[in-house]
Amino acid sequence: MNDRTPSRPLPMIDELDTAEFWRKTKDKVLGYQHCDDCGTIVFYPRQHCTGCTGSNLTWQAASGEGSIYSFSIIRQSYHPFFRAQVPFAVAWIDLAEGPRILSNIIGVEDPATLSIGQPVKVVWEEHEELNIPLFEPI
Amino acid sequence: MPNQGREAAIVGIHEYPSRDVEGRVSPLQIKADSAARALEDAGLSWSDVDAIYDAGEGGGMAGLNIAEYFGLKPNVIDTTNVGGSSYEYHAAHARRDIAAGKARVALLTYGSTAHSNVQRIGAGGRIGGVHPADNMESFTGMTLIANYAMVARRHMFDYGTTPAQLAEIPVATRYHAMRNPEAVKAMEDLEFLDIRETSIDDVLGSRMIADPLHLLECCMISDGGGAVVIASPEVARDCAKPPVWILGTGEATKYPENGGDITSSAAVQSGPQAFGEAGVTPRELDIAMIYDSFSITVLSLLEDLGFCAKGEGGAWVEGGRLRFDQAGGPALNTDGGGLSSNHPGMRGIFLLIEAARQLRGESTAQVPDAKLAVAHGNGGMLGTRHCAGTVILGRD
């Protein structure tokens, strides 16, 4: 890939709430926060618990398995990277541990064969500073 | 209780006629021209305005910027920006401020040159944000249309809603647009192909943009704008046009939650507030001005507002029910809506304008003797995070 090839837009590794999530992806860990006071799962990551007024959040590692909550197949995009990817699938995925994450479903020849409820698991797209969690059908 | 539900009224309206200004008019100019025409419509002038409501699309430091540009020194400045629902919030806040005695004449304006700017509202991504939610989502390349499409897909899965049922929405709005000369002109100026009334097959035969949404289920990207003048009962009594009373309002937010249901919107929360305050039920309404960014937006919002039960919207809209000349009603987006008349990015103001036209008897798809209307704005994105603003309107 040379410098002129459009590439996937990557997260900012130093965004203050989500930095730890992205740091963990370097080790291919899909992390989420759990409140040790009230049990709330916090995702996307934050410094405070959204269930109680505490901030006693600990990081857990998700198994990476889950199921498709909903999805769409994008057939038109004006983004320089994604316009070359169409058609591609974007989906909300309910992880087994509870967090709902937005990602792409890859590894299917025809995304029109995907279905809601379908089991999927994380696959990592490797980048220099972090890895991107994508999903493929199990 | 002669004053109940009669605290503030829409007394002046204007919709900027052009949807393609070819870069020769600015958003601020659209706002100012629309404001002047709406004030004239009310029989009022700039000097009567003592409250300004502005979503900031004319530039930074919104309240100051627009007051200076208009040449006004208002006592009330409200710069709420919740996307396309901003104007329903502005109407709600204007009524509250007028009822509190802080203002007598409120001015709401909107101007956008989205089409001239070649803004790709729909198929562009939300890239490069620094908000933590953006930082978790932008790598996916999700377009705005795909965001809504995921609601449609889940709605179909949960309730058996069909593509043909969703197509009823754009078919109804096009039916209305073909009776609105400004909407027809808009479609001509924006170079729509084959401008005519459409069928369900036309919609289903149009190109897929983000499954399961087809091209004809997506709103246009136009230029445009408008203005609304809201006044106290004392001022309204002497205005040129009959008052359109703001009878009830509601506001709410919705955002992604683990285990949440994306087939329901924030309207579930804003609707009961507004209907309760107005003391009316959806069944009594003649006009439903519902933010039609996409077909699924309308179907979800009709259910959430209580026109029918959750999940029953598909069957409920069948058979052309939403057309202005069909019994059973309500009539949907009788100006042609965002799907076929006007969508410069935040079309909430047009919901108020067309509702007021209907209650005055001025619509190009007029429902005979229309008495009650709802204007419901959805700002942000239906499938992830959005604001809802519900406004119930009625005439004397």
GROMACS .gro file of C-alpha atoms in nm, chain A residues 28-111:
model
   84
   28LYS     CA    1  -0.599  -0.823   2.023
   29VAL     CA    2  -0.805  -0.780   2.337
   30LEU     CA    3  -1.163  -0.658   2.297
   31GLY     CA    4  -1.220  -0.469   2.619
   32TYR     CA    5  -1.523  -0.326   2.793
   33GLN     CA    6  -1.584  -0.165   3.130
   34HIS     CA    7  -1.777  -0.313   3.421
   35CYS     CA    8  -1.887  -0.115   3.725
   36ASP     CA    9  -1.785  -0.300   4.039
   37ASP     CA   10  -2.035  -0.098   4.243
   38CYS     CA   11  -2.356  -0.152   4.049
   39GLY     CA   12  -2.275  -0.405   3.777
   40THR     CA   13  -2.347  -0.177   3.483
   41ILE     CA   14  -2.158  -0.251   3.163
   42VAL     CA   15  -2.026   0.075   3.023
   43PHE     CA   16  -1.964   0.081   2.650
   44TYR     CA   17  -1.842   0.297   2.472
   45PRO     CA   18  -1.574   0.350   2.738
   46ARG     CA   19  -1.599   0.643   2.978
   47GLN     CA   20  -1.442   0.759   3.304
   48HIS     CA   21  -1.771   0.749   3.495
   49CYS     CA   22  -2.038   0.486   3.547
   50THR     CA   23  -2.364   0.559   3.366
   51GLY     CA   24  -2.560   0.341   3.611
   52CYS     CA   25  -2.452   0.492   3.944
   53THR     CA   26  -2.257   0.796   4.055
   54GLY     CA   27  -1.944   0.594   4.112
   55SER     CA   28  -1.641   0.549   3.892
   56ASN     CA   29  -1.522   0.211   4.008
   57LEU     CA   30  -1.491   0.072   3.657
   58THR     CA   31  -1.272  -0.224   3.573
   59TRP     CA   32  -1.175  -0.350   3.232
   60GLN     CA   33  -1.292  -0.693   3.123
   61ALA     CA   34  -1.193  -0.884   2.811
   62ALA     CA   35  -1.478  -0.995   2.588
   63SER     CA   36  -1.463  -1.337   2.429
   64GLY     CA   37  -1.508  -1.174   2.090
   65GLU     CA   38  -1.816  -1.380   2.014
   66GLY     CA   39  -2.158  -1.237   1.964
   67SER     CA   40  -2.448  -1.210   1.724
   68ILE     CA   41  -2.572  -0.964   1.464
   69TYR     CA   42  -2.836  -0.727   1.611
   70SER     CA   43  -2.891  -0.551   1.279
   71PHE     CA   44  -2.695  -0.475   0.965
   72SER     CA   45  -2.699  -0.294   0.633
   73ILE     CA   46  -2.510  -0.344   0.311
   74ILE     CA   47  -2.363  -0.017   0.195
   75ARG     CA   48  -2.373   0.014  -0.182
   76GLN     CA   49  -2.287   0.383  -0.213
   77SER     CA   50  -2.021   0.578  -0.025
   78TYR     CA   51  -1.833   0.894  -0.111
   79HIS     CA   52  -1.549   0.827   0.131
   80PRO     CA   53  -1.221   0.771  -0.058
   81PHE     CA   54  -1.150   0.442   0.121
   82PHE     CA   55  -1.500   0.300   0.157
   83ARG     CA   56  -1.613   0.383  -0.196
   84ALA     CA   57  -1.371   0.110  -0.311
   85GLN     CA   58  -1.513  -0.138  -0.058
   86VAL     CA   59  -1.877  -0.139  -0.171
   87PRO     CA   60  -2.077  -0.346  -0.125
   88PHE     CA   61  -1.976  -0.398   0.237
   89ALA     CA   62  -2.166  -0.476   0.555
   90VAL     CA   63  -2.193  -0.258   0.863
   91ALA     CA   64  -2.356  -0.410   1.169
   92TRP     CA   65  -2.446  -0.368   1.532
   93ILE     CA   66  -2.311  -0.674   1.712
   94ASP     CA   67  -2.430  -0.783   2.055
   95LEU     CA   68  -2.127  -0.934   2.227
   96ALA     CA   69  -2.190  -1.237   2.446
   97GLU     CA   70  -2.099  -1.032   2.756
   98GLY     CA   71  -2.351  -0.756   2.678
   99PRO     CA   72  -2.179  -0.466   2.502
  100ARG     CA   73  -2.320  -0.367   2.163
  101ILE     CA   74  -2.046  -0.270   1.917
  102LEU     CA   75  -2.061  -0.123   1.569
  103SER     CA   76  -1.834  -0.289   1.315
  104ASN     CA   77  -1.809  -0.444   0.970
  105ILE     CA   78  -1.886  -0.806   0.886
  106ILE     CA   79  -1.621  -0.953   0.658
  107GLY     CA   80  -1.536  -1.296   0.523
  108VAL     CA   81  -1.864  -1.350   0.337
  109GLU     CA   82  -1.876  -1.369  -0.039
  110ASP     CA   83  -2.223  -1.216  -0.062
  111PRO     CA   84  -2.318  -0.991   0.233
   0.00000   0.00000   0.00000
